[in-house]
XYZ file of C-alpha atoms in Angstrom:
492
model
C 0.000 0.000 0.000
C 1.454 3.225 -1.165
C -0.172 5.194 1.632
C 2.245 7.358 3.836
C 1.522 8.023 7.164
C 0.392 11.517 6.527
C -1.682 10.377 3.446
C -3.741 8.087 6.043
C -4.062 10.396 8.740
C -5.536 13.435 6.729
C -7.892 10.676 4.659
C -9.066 8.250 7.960
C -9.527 12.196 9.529
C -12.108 13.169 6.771
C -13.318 9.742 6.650
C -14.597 9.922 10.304
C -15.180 13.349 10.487
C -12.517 13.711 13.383
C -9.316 14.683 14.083
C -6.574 12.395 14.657
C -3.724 12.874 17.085
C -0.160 12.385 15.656
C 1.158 10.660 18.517
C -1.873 7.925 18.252
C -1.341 7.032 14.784
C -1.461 3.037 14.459
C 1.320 3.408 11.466
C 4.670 3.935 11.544
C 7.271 6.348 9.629
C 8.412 4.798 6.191
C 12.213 4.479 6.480
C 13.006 7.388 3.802
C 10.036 9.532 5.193
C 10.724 13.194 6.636
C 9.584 14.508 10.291
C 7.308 17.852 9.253
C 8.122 20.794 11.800
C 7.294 23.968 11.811
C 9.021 26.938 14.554
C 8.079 28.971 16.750
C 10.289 32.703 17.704
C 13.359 32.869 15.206
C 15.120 34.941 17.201
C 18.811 34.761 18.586
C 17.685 30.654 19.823
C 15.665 29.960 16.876
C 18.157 30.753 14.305
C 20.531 29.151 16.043
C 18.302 25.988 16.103
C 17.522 26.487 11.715
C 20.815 27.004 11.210
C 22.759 24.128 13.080
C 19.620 21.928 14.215
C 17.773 21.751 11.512
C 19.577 22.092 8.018
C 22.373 19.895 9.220
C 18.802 17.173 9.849
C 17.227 17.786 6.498
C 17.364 14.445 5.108
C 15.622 14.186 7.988
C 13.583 16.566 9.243
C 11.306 19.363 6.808
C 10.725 22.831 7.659
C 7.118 23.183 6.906
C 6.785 26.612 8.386
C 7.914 29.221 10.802
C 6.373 31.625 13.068
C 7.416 35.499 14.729
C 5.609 38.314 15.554
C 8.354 40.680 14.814
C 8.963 41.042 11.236
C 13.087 41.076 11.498
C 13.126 38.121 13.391
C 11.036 36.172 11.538
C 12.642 37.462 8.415
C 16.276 36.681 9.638
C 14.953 33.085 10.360
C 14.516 32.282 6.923
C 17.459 33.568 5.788
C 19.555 31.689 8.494
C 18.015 28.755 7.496
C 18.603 29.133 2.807
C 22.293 29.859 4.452
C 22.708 26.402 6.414
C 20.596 24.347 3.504
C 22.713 25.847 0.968
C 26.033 25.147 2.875
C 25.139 21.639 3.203
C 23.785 21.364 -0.242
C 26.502 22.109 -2.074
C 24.908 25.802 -3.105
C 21.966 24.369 -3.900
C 18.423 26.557 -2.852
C 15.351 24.873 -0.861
C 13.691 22.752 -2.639
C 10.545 23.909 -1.202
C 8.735 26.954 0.070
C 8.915 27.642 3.969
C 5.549 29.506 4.877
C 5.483 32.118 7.441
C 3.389 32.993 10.140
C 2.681 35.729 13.055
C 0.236 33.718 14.688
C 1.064 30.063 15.815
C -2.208 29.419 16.131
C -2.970 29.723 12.200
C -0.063 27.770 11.865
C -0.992 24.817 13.684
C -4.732 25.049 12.095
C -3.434 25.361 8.332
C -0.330 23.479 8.117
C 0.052 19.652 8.177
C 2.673 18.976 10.866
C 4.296 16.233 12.702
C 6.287 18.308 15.466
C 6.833 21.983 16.691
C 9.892 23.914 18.131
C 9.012 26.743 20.752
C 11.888 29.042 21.144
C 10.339 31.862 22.569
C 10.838 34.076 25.495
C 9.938 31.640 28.849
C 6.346 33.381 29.855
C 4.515 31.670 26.520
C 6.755 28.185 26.373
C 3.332 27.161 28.803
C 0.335 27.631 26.628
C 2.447 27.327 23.660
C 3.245 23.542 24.377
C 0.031 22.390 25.509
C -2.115 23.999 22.524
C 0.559 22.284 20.273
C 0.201 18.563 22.274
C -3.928 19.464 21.837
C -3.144 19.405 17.995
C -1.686 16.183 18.282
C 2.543 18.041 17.788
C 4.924 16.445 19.435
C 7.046 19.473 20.908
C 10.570 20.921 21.167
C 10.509 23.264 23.439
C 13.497 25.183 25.022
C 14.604 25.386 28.336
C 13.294 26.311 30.870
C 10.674 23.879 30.134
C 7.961 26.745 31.465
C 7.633 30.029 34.019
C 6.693 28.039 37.114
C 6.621 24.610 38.642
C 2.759 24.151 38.322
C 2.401 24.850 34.523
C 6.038 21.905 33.974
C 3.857 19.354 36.085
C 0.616 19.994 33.835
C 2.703 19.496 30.769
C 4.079 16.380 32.283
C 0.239 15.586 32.559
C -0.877 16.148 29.051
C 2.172 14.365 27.516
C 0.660 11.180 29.728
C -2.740 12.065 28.706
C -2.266 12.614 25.151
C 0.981 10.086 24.541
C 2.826 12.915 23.412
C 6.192 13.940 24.574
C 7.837 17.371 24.874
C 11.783 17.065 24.861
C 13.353 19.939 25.898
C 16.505 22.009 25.125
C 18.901 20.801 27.823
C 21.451 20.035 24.724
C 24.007 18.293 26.957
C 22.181 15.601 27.077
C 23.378 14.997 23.588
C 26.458 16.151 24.095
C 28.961 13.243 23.655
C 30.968 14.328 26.099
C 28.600 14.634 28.780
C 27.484 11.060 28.117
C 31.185 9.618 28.135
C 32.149 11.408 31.273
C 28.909 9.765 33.000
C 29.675 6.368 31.746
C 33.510 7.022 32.936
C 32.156 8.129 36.653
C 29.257 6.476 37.312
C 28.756 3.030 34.855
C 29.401 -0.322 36.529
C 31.667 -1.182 34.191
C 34.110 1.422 34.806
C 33.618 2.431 39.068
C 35.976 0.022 39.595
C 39.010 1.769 37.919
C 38.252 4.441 40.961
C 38.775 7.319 37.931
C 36.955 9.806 39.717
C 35.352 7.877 43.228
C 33.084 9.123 45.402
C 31.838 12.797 43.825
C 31.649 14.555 47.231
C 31.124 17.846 45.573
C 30.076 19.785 43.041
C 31.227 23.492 41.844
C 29.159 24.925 39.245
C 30.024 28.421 37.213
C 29.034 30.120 34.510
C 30.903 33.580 33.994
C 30.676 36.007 31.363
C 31.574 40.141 31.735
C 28.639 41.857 29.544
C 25.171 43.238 30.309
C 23.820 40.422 28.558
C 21.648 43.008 26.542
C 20.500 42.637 22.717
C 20.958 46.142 21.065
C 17.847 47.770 19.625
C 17.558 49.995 16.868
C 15.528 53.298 18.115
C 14.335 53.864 15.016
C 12.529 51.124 14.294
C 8.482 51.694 14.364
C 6.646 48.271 14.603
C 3.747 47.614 12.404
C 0.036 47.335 13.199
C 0.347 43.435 12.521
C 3.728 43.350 15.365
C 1.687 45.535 17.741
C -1.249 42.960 17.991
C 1.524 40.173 19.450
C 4.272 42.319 20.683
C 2.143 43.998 23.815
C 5.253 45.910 25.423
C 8.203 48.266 24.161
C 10.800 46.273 21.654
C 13.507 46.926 24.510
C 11.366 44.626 26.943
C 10.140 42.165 23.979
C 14.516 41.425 22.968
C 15.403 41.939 26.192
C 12.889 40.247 28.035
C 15.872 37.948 29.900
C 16.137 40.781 32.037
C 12.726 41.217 33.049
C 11.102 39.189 35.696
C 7.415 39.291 34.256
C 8.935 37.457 31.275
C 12.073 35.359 32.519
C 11.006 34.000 36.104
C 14.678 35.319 37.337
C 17.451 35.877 34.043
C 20.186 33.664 35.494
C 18.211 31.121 37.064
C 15.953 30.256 34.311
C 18.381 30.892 31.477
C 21.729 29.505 32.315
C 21.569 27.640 35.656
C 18.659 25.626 34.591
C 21.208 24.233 32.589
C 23.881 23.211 34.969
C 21.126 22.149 37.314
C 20.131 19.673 34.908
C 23.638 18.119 34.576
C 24.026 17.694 38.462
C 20.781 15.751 38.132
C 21.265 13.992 35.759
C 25.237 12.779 37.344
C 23.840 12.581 40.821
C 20.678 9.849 39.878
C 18.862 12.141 42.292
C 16.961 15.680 42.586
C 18.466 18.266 45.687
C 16.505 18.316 48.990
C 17.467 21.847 49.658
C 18.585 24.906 48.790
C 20.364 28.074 50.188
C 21.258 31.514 48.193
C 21.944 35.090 47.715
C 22.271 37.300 44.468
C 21.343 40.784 43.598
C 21.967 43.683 41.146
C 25.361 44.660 42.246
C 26.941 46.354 38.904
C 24.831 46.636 35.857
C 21.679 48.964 37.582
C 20.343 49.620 34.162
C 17.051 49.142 34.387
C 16.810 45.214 34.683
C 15.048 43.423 36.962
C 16.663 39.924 36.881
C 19.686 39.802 39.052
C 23.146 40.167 37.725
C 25.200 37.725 40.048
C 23.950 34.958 42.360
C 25.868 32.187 44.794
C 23.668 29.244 45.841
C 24.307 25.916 47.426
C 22.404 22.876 46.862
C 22.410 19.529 48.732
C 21.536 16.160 47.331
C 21.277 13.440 49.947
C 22.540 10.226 48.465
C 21.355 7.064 49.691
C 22.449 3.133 48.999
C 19.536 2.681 46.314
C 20.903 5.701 44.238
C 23.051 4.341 41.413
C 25.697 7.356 41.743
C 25.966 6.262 45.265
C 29.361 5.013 46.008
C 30.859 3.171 48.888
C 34.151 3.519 50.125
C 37.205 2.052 51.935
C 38.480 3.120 55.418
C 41.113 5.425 54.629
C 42.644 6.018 58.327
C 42.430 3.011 61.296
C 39.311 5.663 62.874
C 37.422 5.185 60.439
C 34.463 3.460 60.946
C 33.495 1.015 58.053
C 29.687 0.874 59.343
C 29.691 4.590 59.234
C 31.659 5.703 56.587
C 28.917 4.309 53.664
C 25.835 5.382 55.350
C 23.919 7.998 53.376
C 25.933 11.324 52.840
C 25.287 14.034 51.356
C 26.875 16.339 48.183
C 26.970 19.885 48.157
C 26.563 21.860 44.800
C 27.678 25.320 44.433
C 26.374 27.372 41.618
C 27.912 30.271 40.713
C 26.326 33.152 37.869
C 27.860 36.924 37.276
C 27.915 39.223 34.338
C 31.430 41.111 35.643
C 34.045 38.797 35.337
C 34.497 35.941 32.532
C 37.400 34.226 33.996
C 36.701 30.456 33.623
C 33.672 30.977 31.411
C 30.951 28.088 32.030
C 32.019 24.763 33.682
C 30.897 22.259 35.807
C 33.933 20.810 38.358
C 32.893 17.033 39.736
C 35.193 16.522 42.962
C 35.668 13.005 43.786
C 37.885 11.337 46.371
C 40.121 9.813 43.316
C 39.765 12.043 40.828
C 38.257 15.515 39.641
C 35.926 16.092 36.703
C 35.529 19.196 34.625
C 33.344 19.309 32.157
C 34.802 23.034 30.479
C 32.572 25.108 28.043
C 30.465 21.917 26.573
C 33.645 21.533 24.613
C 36.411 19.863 26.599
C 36.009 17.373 29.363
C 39.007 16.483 31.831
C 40.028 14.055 34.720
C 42.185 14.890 36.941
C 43.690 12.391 39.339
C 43.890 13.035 42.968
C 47.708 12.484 44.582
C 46.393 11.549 47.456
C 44.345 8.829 45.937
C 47.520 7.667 44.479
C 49.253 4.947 47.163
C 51.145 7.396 49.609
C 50.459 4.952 51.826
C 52.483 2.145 53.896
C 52.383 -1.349 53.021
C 49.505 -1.754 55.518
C 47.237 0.529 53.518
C 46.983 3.129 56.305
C 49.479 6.095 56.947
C 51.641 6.058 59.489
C 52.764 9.313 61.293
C 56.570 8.763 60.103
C 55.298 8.869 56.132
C 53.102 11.741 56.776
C 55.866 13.952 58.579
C 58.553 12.706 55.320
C 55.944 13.491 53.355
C 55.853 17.228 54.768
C 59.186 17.492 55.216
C 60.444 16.933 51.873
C 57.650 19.458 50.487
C 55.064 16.667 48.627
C 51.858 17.102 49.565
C 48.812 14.661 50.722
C 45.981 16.258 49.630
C 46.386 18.222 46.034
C 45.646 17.284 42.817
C 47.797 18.143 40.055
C 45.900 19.643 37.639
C 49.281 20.056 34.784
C 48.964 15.872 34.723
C 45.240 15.499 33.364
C 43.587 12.553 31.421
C 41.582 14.513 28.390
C 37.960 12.787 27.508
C 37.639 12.517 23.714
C 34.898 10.956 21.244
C 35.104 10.485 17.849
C 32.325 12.457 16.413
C 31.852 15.058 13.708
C 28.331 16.163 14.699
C 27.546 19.444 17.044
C 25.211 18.645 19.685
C 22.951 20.783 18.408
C 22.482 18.460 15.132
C 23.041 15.379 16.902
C 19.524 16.529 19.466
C 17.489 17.602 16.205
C 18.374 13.886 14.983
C 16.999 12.349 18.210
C 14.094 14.199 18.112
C 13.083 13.318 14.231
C 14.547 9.710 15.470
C 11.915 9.086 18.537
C 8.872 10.821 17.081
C 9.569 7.948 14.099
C 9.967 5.152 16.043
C 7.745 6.456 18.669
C 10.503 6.759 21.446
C 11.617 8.686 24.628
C 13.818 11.696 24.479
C 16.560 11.387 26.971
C 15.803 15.418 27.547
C 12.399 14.543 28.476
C 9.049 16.289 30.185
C 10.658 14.735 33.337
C 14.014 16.269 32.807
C 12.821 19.568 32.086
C 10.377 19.595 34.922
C 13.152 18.539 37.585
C 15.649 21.014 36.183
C 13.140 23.422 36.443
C 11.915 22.883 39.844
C 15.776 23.152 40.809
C 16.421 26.531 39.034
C 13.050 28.339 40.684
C 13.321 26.724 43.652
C 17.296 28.397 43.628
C 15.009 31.593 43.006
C 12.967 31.743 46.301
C 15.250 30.897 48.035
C 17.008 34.153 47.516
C 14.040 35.919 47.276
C 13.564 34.668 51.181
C 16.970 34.306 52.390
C 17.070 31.138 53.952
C 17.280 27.547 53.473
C 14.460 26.258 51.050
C 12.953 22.305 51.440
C 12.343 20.802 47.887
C 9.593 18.392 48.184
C 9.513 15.392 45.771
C 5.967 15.884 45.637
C 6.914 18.634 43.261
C 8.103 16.303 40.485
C 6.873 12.424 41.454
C 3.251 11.419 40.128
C 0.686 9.011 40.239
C 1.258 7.445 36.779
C 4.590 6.199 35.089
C 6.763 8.756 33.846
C 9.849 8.321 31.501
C 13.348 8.203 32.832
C 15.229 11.620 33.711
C 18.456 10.182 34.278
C 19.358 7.806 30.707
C 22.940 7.926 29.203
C 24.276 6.220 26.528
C 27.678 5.089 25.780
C 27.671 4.917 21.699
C 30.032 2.570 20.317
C 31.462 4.984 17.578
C 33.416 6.494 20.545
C 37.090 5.959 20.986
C 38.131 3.170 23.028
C 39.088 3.850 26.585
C 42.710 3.417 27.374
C 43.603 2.118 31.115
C 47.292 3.868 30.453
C 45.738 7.035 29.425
């Protein structure tokens, strides 16, 4: 039967005289057919996401349509996009024509579509994603997954209710890196080499020295059309990061959200707590989202957690019935917009070994000297090798950081193609993002929970009640090792 899946849907739809969902379609992809997605917001995100997302995937994946309210944007979409197909076409033009919309709402009415990407400033990500999973769209949305922690849990909902799924941009999760290091630190397979041991704590940055602020061109007048969808000044609408009413908290939402996700997703295990300060300490421009913050997180790990790991006594005090009871890690996350020294990194401190995962780029291990045998025969230190150690100027308890083991894969792919692929990949074969509803919900509880608690001052409880549910959900915390990686090397 030469019937594609589209072909039946739109035919069995008039047949019945109803409308049916995407996700509940009883046929699967032909091998050689295309995902249809449209976009919504081109902006700074959403050409980033045509450009390196999306014309990388077009064997793949076809752009069916895109949708802004402001005319540049929307304009400077397209032409991101004829760039990127053209580079990887060998100069060739689209094929095809890419309509364009101002109201997503149209869109989703006219246009036949399999999946939609929301890129658009975090106050409409909510109502956005659930009028797209009501058309039957499975959804890309980007991070965070929505303004507050009740409107992530009723997404979660209507993904169960509808058998949808909303994967959401927390790209590390396709980094290859990020999915190596795991396997390296936490697999089965590999805790036994003791490359990195216990992670006892975490140190989180991300550093840049700018006021984060998109220029706008005072001369610019917007249109009747814009002024229907763009409610507020064009400062607010391109800066809206800044603005509480449209960010839920700048930093918090829009970088740490992030980070958050990654010490989630290494830990096995959500924080219980949270303590922090920030403020508007430099910048005083007008903005309302802070321009530095210092929090502290604690995860409580506990024998059933997979990242959980048990150690040996070290000293003859040492307790071995004590010394693997639950324990808890500390994560320190760091944000400020005066200094860029060490960019954006996360820093996994272990009792054998450090891990720093630099810039999404580079990933390094660092082993720990004092994990290294400076011990006597016994396996304990005596007082005589501590005291030669001291005396001869060699130290117990430093790493050194110029000796490093460097984490490599062998992939030619950005992360940013290799999530796109994913995401055509599961909504064809009717799988589970690893950047999940779940995952964007618990990264988001983690981020605006880091919010009040600054707001308040004090130490803030985070409930699992907040992200556990009555019904199965999918799994927040999936890695994958992929085989085209290079082979580990014990002598490394």
């Amino acid at each position: 039967m030469n019937v594609t899946r589209r072909d039946f849907l739109k035919t069995a739809g008039v047949a019945a005289g109803v409308t049916i969902a995407a996700g509940y379609s009883p046929f699967s992809y032909a091998q050689n057919e295309k995902v249809r997605l449209a976009i919504i917001g081109t902006g700074g995100q959403g050409s980033l996401h045509l450009r390196e997302g999306l014309a990388p995937n077009h064997q793949i994946i076809e752009l069916v349509a895109t949708c802004d309210c402001y005319n540049l944007h929307r304009a400077g979409g397209i032409e991101e996009y004829n760039k990127a197909w053209k580079a990887a076409n060998k100069d060739q033009d689209y094929p095809g024509e890419i309509k364009q919309y101002m109201n997503y709402r149209e869109m989703l009415e006219k246009e036949q579509l399999d999946a939609v990407i929301i890129a658009t400033p975090l106050d409409r990500h909510f109502q956005m994603t659930m009028d797209c999973l009501d058309a039957g769209k499975y959804v890309f949305c980007e991070k965070t997954l929505c303004y507050d922690i009740e409107q992530c849990r009723q997404v979660v909902q209507k993904c169960h209710d509808t058998g949808l799924f909303v994967q959401v941009g927390h790209q590390r999760r396709y980094n290859p890196l990020y999915n190596k290091a795991l396997w390296l630190a936490l697999d089965p397979a590999m805790r036994d080499k003791g490359l990195v041991g216990r992670i006892n704590h975490i140190a989180v940055q991300w550093n840049r020295n700018s006021d984060w602020r998109r220029p706008v061109d005072p001369t610019i007048v917007l249109s009747e059309e814009e002024k229907q969808y763009i409610k507020t000044d064009l400062e607010h609408h391109l800066n809206w990061r800044l603005y509480n009413e449209f960010s839920a908290g700048g930093l918090m939402t829009e970088l740490a959200a992030h980070q958050l996700d990654v010490t989630n997703w290494f830990l096995h295990s959500m924080p219980k707590r949270v303590m922090g300060t920030g403020g508007i300490d430099y910048w005083r421009d007008g903005r309302e989202a802070y321009d530095n913050v210092s929090l502290v997180y604690e995860y409580e790990m506990l024998p059933d957690n997979p990242a959980f790991y048990q150690i040996d006594k070290r000293n003859d005090r040492q307790d071995m019935a004590k010394i693997n009871r639950p324990y808890t890690v500390r994560v320190t996350y760091s944000s400020i917009c005066q200094n860029a020294q060490g960019m954006y990194s996360e820093l996994l401190q272990g009792d054998r070994g450090a891990l720093l995962m630099l810039s999404e780029t580079s990933a390094y291990i660092y082993a720990e000297e004092a994990a290294k045998a400076r011990w006597d025969s016994g396996g304990v230190r005596t007082a005589q090798s501590v005291a030669a150690a001291v005396t001869s100027g060699k130290s117990l308890t430093t790493s050194k950081f110029e000796e490093r083991i460097e984490i490599k894969v062998a992939n030619n792919k950005t992360y940013y193609r290799l999530q796109f692929e994913s995401f055509a990949n599961d909504i064809k074969t009717k799988g589970t993002p690893k950047a999940n509803q779940m995952v964007g919900l618990m990264a988001a509880v983690a981020a605006l929970k880091g919010n009040e608690a600054m707001k308040t001052g004090g130490m803030i409880e985070i409930p699992s009640s907040l992200y556990t549910f009555d019904f199965e959900t999918p799994d927040p915390y999936r890695y994958e090792y992929w085989p085209r990686w290079e082979p580990w090397e014990e002598n490394a």
